[in-house]
Coordinates of C-alpha atoms in Angstrom, one line a residue:
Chain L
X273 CA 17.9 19.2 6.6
X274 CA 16.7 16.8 9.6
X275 CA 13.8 15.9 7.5
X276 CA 15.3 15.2 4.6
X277 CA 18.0 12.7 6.5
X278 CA 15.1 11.1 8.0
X279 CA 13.3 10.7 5.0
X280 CA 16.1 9.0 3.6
X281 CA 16.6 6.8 6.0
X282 CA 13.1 6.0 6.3
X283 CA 13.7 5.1 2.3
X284 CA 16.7 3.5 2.7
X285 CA 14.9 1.0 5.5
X286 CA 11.9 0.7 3.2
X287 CA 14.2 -0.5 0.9
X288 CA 15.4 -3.2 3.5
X289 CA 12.1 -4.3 4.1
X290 CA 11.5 -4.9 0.1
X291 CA 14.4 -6.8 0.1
X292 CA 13.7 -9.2 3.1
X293 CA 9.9 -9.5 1.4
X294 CA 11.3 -10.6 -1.4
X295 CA 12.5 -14.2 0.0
X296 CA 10.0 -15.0 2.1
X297 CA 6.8 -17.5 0.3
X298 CA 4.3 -17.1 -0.4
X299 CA 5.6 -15.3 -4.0
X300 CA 2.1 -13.5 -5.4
X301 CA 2.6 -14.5 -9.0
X302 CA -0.6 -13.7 -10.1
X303 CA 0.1 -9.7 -9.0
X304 CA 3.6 -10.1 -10.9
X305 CA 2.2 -11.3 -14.1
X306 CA -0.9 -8.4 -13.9
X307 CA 1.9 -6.0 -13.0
X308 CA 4.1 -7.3 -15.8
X309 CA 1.4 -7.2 -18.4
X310 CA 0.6 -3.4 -16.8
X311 CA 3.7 -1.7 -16.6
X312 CA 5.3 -3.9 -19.8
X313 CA 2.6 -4.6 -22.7
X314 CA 0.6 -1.0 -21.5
X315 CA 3.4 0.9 -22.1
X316 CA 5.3 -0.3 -25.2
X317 CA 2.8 1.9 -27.6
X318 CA 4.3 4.8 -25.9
X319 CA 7.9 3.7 -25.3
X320 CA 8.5 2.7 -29.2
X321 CA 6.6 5.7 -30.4
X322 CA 9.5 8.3 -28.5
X323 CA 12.1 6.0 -29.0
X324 CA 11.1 6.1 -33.0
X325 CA 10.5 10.0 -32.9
X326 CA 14.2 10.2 -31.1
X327 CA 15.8 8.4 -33.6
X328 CA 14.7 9.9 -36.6
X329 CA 15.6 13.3 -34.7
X330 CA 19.1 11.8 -33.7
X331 CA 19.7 10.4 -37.4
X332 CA 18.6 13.9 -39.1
X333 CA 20.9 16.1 -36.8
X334 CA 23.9 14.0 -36.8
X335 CA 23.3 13.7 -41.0
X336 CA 23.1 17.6 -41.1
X337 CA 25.8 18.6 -38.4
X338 CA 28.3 16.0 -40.7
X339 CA 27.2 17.5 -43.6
X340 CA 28.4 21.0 -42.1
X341 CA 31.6 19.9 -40.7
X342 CA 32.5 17.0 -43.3
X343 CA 30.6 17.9 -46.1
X344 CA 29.0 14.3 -46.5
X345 CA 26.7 12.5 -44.1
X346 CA 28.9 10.4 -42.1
X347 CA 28.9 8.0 -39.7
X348 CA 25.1 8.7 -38.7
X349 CA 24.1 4.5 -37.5
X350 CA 27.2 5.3 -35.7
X351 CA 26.0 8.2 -33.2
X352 CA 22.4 7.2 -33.7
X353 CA 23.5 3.3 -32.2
X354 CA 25.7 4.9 -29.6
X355 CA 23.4 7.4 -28.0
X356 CA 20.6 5.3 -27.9
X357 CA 22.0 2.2 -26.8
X358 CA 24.6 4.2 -23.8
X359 CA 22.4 6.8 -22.9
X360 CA 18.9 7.7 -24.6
X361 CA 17.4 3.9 -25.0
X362 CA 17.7 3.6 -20.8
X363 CA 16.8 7.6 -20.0
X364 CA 13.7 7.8 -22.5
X365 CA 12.2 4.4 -21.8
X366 CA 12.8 5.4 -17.4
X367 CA 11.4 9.2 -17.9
X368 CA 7.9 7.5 -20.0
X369 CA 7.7 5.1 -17.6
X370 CA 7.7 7.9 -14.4
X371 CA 5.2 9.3 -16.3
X372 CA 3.5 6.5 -17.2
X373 CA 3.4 4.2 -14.6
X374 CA 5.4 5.1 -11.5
X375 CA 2.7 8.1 -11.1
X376 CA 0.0 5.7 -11.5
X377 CA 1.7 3.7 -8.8
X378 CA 1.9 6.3 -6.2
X379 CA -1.3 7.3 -6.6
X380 CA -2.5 3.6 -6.0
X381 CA -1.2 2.9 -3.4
X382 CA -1.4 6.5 -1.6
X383 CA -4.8 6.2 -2.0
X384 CA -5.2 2.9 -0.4
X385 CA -2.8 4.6 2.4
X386 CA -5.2 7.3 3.3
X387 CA -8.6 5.0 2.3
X388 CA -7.4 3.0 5.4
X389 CA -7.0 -0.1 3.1
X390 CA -3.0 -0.7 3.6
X391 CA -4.0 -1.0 7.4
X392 CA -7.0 -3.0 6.6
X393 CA -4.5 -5.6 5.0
X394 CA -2.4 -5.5 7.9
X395 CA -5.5 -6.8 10.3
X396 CA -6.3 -9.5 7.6
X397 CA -2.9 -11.2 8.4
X398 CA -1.0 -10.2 5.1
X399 CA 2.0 -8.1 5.1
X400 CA 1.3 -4.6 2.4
X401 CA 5.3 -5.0 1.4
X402 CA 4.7 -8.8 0.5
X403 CA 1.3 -7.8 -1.5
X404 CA 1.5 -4.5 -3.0
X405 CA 5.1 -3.5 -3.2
X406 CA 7.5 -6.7 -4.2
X407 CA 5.7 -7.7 -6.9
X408 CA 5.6 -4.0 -8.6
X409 CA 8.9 -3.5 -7.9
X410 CA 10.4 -6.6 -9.2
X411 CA 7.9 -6.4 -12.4
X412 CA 9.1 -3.0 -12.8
X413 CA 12.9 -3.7 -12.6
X414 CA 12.5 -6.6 -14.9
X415 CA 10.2 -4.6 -17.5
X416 CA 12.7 -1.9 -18.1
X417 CA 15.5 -3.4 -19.5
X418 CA 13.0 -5.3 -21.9
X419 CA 11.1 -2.0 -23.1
X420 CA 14.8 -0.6 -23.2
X421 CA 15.8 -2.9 -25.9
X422 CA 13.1 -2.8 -27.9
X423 CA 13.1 1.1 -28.0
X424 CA 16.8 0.9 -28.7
X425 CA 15.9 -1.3 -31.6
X426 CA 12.8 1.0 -32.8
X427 CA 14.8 4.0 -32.4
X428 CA 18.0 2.6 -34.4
X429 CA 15.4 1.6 -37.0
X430 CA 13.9 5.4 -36.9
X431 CA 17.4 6.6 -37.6
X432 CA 17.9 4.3 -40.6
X433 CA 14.7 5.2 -42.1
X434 CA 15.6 8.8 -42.2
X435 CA 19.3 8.2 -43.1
X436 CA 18.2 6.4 -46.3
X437 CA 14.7 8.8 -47.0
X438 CA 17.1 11.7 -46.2
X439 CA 21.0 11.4 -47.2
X440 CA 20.6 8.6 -49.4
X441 CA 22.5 5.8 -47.3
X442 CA 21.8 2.6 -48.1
X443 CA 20.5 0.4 -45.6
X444 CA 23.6 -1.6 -45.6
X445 CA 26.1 1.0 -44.9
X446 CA 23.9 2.3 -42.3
X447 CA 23.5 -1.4 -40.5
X448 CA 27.5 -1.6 -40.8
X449 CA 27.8 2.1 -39.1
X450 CA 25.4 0.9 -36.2
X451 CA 27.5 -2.5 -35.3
X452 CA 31.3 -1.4 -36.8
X453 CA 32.4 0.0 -33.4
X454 CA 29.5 -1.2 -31.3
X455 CA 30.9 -3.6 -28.4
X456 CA 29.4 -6.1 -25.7
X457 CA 30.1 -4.0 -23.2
X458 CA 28.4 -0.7 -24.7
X459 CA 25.3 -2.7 -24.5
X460 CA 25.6 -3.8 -21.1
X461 CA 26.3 -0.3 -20.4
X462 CA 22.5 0.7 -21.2
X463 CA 21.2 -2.4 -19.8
X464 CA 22.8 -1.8 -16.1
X465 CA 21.7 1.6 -16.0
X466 CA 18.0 0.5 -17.2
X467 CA 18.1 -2.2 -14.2
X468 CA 19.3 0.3 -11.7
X469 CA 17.3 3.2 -13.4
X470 CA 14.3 0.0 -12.6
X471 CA 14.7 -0.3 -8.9
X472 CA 15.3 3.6 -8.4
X473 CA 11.9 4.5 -9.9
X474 CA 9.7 2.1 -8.3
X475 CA 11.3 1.8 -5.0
X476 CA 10.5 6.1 -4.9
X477 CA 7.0 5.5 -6.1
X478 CA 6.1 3.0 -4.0
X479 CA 7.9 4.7 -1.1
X480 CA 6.1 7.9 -1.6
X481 CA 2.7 5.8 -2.0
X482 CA 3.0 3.9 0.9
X483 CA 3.5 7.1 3.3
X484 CA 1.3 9.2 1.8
X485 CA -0.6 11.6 4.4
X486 CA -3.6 13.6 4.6
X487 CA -6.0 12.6 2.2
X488 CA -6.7 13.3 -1.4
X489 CA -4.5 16.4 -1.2
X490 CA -1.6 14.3 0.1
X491 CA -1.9 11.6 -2.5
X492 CA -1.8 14.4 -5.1
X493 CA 1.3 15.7 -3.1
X494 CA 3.0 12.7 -3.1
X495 CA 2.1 12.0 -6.8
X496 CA 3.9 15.1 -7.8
X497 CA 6.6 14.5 -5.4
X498 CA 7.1 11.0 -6.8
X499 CA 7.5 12.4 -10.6
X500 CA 10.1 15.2 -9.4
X501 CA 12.3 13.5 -7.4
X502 CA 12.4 10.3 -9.8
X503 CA 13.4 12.5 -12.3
X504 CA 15.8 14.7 -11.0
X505 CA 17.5 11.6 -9.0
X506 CA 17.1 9.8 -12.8
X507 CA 19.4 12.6 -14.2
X508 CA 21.5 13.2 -11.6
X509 CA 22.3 9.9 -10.7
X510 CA 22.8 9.0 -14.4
X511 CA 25.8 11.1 -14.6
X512 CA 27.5 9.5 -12.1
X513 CA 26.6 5.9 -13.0
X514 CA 27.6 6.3 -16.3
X515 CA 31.0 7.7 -14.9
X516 CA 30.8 4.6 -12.3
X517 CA 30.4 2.4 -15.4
X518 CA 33.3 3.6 -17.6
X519 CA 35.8 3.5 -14.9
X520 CA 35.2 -0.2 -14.1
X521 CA 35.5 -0.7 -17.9
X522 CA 31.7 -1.0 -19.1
X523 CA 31.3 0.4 -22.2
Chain W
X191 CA -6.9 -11.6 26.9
X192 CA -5.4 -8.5 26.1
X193 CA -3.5 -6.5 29.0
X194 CA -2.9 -2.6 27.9
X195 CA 0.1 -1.2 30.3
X196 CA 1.2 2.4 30.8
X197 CA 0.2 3.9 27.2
X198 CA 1.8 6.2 26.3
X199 CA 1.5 7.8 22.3
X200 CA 2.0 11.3 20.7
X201 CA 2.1 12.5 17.0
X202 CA 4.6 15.7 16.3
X203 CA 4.7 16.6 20.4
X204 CA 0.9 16.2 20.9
X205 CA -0.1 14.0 23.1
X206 CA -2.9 11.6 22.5
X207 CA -2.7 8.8 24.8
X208 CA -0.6 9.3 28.4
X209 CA -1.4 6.5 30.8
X210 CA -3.7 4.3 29.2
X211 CA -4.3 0.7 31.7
X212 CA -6.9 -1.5 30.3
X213 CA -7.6 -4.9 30.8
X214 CA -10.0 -6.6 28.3
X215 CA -10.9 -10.4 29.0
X216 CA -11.7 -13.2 26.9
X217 CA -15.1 -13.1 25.3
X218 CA -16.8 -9.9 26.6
X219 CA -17.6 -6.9 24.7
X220 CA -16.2 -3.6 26.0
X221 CA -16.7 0.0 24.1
X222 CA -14.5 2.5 24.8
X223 CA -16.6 5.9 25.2
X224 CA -14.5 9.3 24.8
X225 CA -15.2 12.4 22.9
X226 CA -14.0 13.4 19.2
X227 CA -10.0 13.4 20.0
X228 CA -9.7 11.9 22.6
X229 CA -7.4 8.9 21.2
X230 CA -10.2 6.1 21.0
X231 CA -8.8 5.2 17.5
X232 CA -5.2 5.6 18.1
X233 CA -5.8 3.2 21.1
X234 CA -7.4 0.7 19.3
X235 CA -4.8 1.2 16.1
X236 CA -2.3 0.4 18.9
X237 CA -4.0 -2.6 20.4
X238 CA -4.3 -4.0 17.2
X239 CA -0.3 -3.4 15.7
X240 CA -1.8 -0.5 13.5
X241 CA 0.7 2.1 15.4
X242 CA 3.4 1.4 18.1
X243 CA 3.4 3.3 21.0
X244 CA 5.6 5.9 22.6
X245 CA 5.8 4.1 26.0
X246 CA 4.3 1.1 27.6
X247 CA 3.1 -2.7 26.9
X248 CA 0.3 -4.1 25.1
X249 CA 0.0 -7.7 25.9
X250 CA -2.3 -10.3 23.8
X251 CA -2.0 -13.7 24.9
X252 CA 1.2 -13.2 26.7
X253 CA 2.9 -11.8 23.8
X254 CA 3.9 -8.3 23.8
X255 CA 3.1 -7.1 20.5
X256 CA 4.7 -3.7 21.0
X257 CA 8.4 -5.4 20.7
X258 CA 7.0 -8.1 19.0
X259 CA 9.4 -8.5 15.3
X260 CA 7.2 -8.4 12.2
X261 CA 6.4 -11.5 11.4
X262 CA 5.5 -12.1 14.9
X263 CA 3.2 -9.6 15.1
X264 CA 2.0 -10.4 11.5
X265 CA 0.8 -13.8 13.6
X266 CA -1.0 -11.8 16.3
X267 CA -2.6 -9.7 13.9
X268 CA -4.3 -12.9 12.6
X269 CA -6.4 -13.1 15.6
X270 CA -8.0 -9.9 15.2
X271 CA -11.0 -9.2 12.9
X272 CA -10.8 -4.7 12.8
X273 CA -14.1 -2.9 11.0
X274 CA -12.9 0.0 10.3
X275 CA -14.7 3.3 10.7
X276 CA -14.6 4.0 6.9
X277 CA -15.1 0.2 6.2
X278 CA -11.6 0.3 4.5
X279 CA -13.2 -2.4 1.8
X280 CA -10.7 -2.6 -1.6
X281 CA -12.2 -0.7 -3.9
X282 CA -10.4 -2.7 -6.9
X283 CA -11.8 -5.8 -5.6
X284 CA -15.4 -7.0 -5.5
X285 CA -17.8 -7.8 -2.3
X286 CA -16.5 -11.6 -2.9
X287 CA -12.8 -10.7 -3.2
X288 CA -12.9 -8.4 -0.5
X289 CA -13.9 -10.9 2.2
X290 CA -12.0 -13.8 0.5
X291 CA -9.1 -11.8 1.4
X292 CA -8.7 -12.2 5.2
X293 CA -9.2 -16.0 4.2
X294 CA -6.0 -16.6 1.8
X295 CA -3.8 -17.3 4.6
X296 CA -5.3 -20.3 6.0
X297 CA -5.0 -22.6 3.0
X298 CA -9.3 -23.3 2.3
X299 CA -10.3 -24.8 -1.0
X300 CA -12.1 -22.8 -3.4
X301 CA -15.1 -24.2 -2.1
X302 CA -14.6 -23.9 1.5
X303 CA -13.8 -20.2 0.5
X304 CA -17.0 -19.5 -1.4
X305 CA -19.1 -21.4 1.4
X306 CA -17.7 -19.1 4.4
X307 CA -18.4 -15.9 2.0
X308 CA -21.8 -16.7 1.4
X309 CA -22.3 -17.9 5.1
X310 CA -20.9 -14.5 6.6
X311 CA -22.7 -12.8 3.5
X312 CA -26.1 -13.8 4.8
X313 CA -25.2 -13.5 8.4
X314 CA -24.9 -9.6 8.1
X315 CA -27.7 -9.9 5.8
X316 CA -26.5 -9.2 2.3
X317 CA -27.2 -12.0 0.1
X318 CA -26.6 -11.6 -3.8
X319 CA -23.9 -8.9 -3.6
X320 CA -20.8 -11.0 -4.3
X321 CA -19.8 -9.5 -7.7
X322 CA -20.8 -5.9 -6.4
X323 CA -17.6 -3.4 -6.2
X324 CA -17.5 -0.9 -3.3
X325 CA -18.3 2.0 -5.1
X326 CA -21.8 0.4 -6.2
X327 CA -22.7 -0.2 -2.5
X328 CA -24.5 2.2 -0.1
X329 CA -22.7 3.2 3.3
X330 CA -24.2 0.6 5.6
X331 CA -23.6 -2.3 2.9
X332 CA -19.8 -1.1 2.9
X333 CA -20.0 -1.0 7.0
X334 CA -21.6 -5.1 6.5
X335 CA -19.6 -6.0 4.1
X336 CA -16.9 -5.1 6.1
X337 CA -17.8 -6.5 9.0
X338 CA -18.1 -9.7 7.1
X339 CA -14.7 -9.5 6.2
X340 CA -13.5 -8.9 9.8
X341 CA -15.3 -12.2 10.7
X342 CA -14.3 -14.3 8.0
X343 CA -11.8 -16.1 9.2
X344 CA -12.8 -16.4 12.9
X345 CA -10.9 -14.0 14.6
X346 CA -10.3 -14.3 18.3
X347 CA -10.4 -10.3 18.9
X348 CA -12.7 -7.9 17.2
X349 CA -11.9 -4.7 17.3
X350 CA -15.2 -1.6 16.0
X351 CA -14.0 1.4 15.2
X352 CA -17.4 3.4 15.3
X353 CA -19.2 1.0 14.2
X354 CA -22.6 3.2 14.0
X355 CA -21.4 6.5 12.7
X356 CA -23.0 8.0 9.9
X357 CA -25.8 5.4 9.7
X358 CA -29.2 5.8 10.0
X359 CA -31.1 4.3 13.4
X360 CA -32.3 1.1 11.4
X361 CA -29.0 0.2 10.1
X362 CA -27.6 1.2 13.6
X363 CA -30.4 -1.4 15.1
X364 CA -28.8 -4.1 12.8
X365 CA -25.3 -3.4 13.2
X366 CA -25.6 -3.4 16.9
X367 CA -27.6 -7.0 17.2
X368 CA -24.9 -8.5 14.5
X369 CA -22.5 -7.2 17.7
X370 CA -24.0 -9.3 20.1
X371 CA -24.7 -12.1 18.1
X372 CA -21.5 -12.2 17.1
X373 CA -20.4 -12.7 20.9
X374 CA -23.1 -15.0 21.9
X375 CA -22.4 -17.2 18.6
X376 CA -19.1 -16.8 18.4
X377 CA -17.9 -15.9 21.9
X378 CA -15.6 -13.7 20.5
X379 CA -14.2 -10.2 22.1
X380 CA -15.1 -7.8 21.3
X381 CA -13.9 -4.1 21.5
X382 CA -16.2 -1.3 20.5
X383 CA -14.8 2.3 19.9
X384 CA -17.9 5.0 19.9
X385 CA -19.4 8.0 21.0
X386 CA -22.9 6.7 20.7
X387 CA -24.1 5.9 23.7
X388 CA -27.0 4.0 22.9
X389 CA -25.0 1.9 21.5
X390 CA -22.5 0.9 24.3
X391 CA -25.4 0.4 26.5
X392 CA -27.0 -1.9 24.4
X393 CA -24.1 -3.7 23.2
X394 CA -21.0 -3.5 26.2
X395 CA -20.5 -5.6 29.3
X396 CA -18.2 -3.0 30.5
X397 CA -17.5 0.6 29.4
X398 CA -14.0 2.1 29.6
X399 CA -14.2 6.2 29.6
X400 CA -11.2 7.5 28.2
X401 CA -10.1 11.1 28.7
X402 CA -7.2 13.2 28.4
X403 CA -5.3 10.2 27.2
X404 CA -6.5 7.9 30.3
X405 CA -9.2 5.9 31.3
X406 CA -11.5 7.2 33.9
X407 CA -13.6 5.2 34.4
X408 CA -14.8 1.6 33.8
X409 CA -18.6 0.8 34.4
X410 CA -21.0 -1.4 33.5
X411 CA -24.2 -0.4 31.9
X412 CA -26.6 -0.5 34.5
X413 CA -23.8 1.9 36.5
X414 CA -23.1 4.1 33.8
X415 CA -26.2 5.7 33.7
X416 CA -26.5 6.0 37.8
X417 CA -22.8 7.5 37.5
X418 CA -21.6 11.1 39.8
X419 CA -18.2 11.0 37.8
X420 CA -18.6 14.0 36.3
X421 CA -17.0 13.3 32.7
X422 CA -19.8 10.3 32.7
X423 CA -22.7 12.6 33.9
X424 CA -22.0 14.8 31.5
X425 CA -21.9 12.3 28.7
X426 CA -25.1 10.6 30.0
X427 CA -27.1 13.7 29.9
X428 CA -25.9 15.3 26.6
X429 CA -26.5 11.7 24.8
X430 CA -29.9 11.4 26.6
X431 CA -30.6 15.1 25.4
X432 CA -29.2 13.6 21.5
X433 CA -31.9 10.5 22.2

């Protein structure tokens, strides 16, 4: 119990340090634009092919379960828009990019922990935080939202296709379905979550990089680590930010 | 000159360092001689920022870097040029990169940057290498390379940590004359970590023997090998027995 309070305030304070980082010049916007083109460009493939995969799933069992319980397929760009753009478009797009880049991350930069070359930088009179971490972090936070959107769009498109291949709807009804009862705030309601969902997952993968001990087995160890607890604090922490969300009137 | 007060550091309960007093003054070379875990890595990883310590002062030029806020100590760390003993080179950057790096900070035009690489470059004898990554070099390149990088940018303080391990006696031979060339050139000072004895004697003003977590014993060359402390005796004679 010790250890996990002191691992989260050793988190909490790495955090902190990020933060201070941040405003102080220089700004290493050649890093930022590498990591931007990394963690953005890299992973779109991936992102729009779930996001397409999960709409034409979300569009075929809504069509079906209406068909059971109304006897026509109804309101499909409906559920399809809804669940993507609240809660599947932000969850898909974070869990792809743990896999895909927030490992990658930890691994980095826990290998430059235990190679010696985070403390090498130190005695070359530049600050690790400055270099390595405030430029991934603030690529990675304003990726997210980006690839969010898109994979929103795909996966709305997905649905569609399968709605019209499947039940018949015309693309029209479907496109009214999707924006009829589709507000501002439902979309800002994804986005938040895909920002907050942005800092969560890089600030654990660069904190679990960055103390990385005891050689190749402890970057492997803090790889695995990294994946776990990004996902489970993803879920769990989904839940209550959705519930923060909708009391304070966000969608 | 760097004043080293009442050092005290442990890791999980055990001890490493419990009383460490050294004084190291401006442009001599001092090696600290200890057996494997004995803390000469922790104490130069503590001289240098690297780790704080449990209890005690480290002064380098009348600042105290162990209170010393970040960016402070960011500052002191400047002066000091640190080969590590892995060589600690970024393996995602090339030969030029890497010691270009040290050199960012001080605002040098491209072509200032380039000169002082292929200056240092040739002064530890590797011409040619520039676009080379890490992985393409052999051990003793690394251990140049990266002591061209410690150099770079002129640091006031360099700190070896083992400089010779690992390396054969020819590349040993080499790294110890670009030691004290360094100081005679430069007149930098310089702090050598090692278990080689050879090497201290060849290179060192002054040797510090630390044991147990405290220096013993501080000698000169010439003394070192007429020593009766017994930890230095003992040291003398097994290295002799090595040579």
């Amino acid at each position: 119990m010790k250890k996990i309070f002191i691992g989260l305030g050793e988190y909490f304070l790495f955090i902190y340090e990020i933060i201070v980082s941040s405003f102080l010049p220089p700004f290493e916007k050649q890093i930022f634009i590498y990591e931007i083109y990394k963690i953005g460009v890299k992973s779109l493939p991936v992102c729009l092919m779930t996001s397409f995969a999960v709409g034409m799933v979300l569009g075929l069992q809504t069509g079906m379960s209406s068909i059971s319980v109304l006897n026509e397929p109804a309101y499909i760009g409906t559920v399809v828009t809804f669940s993507l753009v609240k809660e599947l478009g932000p969850i898909l797009t974070a869990v792809v990019l743990v896999g895909r880049v927030a490992a990658a991350i930890t691994a980095e930069i826990g290998s430059m922990r235990v190679t010696e070359q985070i403390d090498a930088m130190y005695t070359l009179g530049t600050d690790p935080i400055k270099y390595l971490i405030v430029p991934r972090v603030l690529a990675f936070t304003i990726v997210i939202p980006i690839l969010t959107i898109i994979s929103n769009i795909i996966g709305i498109t997905g649905g569609g296709i399968i709605s019209y291949l499947r039940f018949d709807i015309p693309s029209t009804i479907y496109i009214r379905d999707c924006l009829d009862y589709l507000y501002l705030n439902d979309f800002f309601h994804g986005l938040i979550k895909s920002v907050i969902f942005g800092i969560m997952i890089s600030t654990i993968a660069c904190y679990k990089g960055f103390y990385t001990e005891g050689g190749a087995e402890g970057v492997g160890r803090a790889t695995t680590s990294c994946v776990v607890m990004s996902i489970v604090c993803l879920l769990i922490g989904d839940y209550f930010l959705s519930s923060l969300l909708i009391a304070l009137g966000i969608g | 000159m760097i004043k080293i007060i009442n050092l005290y550091k442990s890791f999980n309960n055990f001890v490493v360092l419990q009383g460490v007093d050294l004084e190291i003054y401006d442009g001599e070379t001092i090696t600290i001689m200890g057996g494997s875990g004995q803390g000469k890595t922790v104490l130069l990883k503590n001289i240098v920022g690297l780790l704080k310590p449990d209890k005690g002062k480290i002064i380098v030029d009348g600042i105290d870097i162990t209170t010393a806020e970040r960016k402070v100590l960011l500052e002191v760390q400047k002066k000091f040029g640190y080969l590590f003993q892995s060589s600690a080179l970024f393996d995602s950057m090339t030969v030029f990169e890497n010691i270009a790096f040290g050199l960012r900070n001080y605002n040098l035009s491209k072509e200032e940057i380039e000169f002082r690489v292929k200056l240092y470059l040739s002064y530890v004898g590797l011409q040619g290498i520039e676009n080379k990554y890490p992985a393409e070099l052999s051990g003793g390149m690394k251990k140049r390379v990266a002591l061209a990088r410690a150099i770079a940018y002129n640091p006031r303080y360099v700190l070896y940590d083992e400089p010779t391990t690992g390396l054969d006696p020819q590349t040993t031979e080499v790294i110890s004359d670009l030691i004290i060339n360094l100081q005679k050139k430069l007149n930098v000072t310089s702090i050598v970590v090692t278990h080689d004895l050879k090497t201290a004697l060849k290179v060192s003003q002054r040797i510090a023997f630390l044991s147990e977590g405290k220096i013993v014993s501080i000698l000169t060359p010439q003394e070192v090998l007429k020593s009766e402390h017994p930890l230095v005796k003992e040291f003398v004679s097994s290295s002799m027995i090595n040579i």
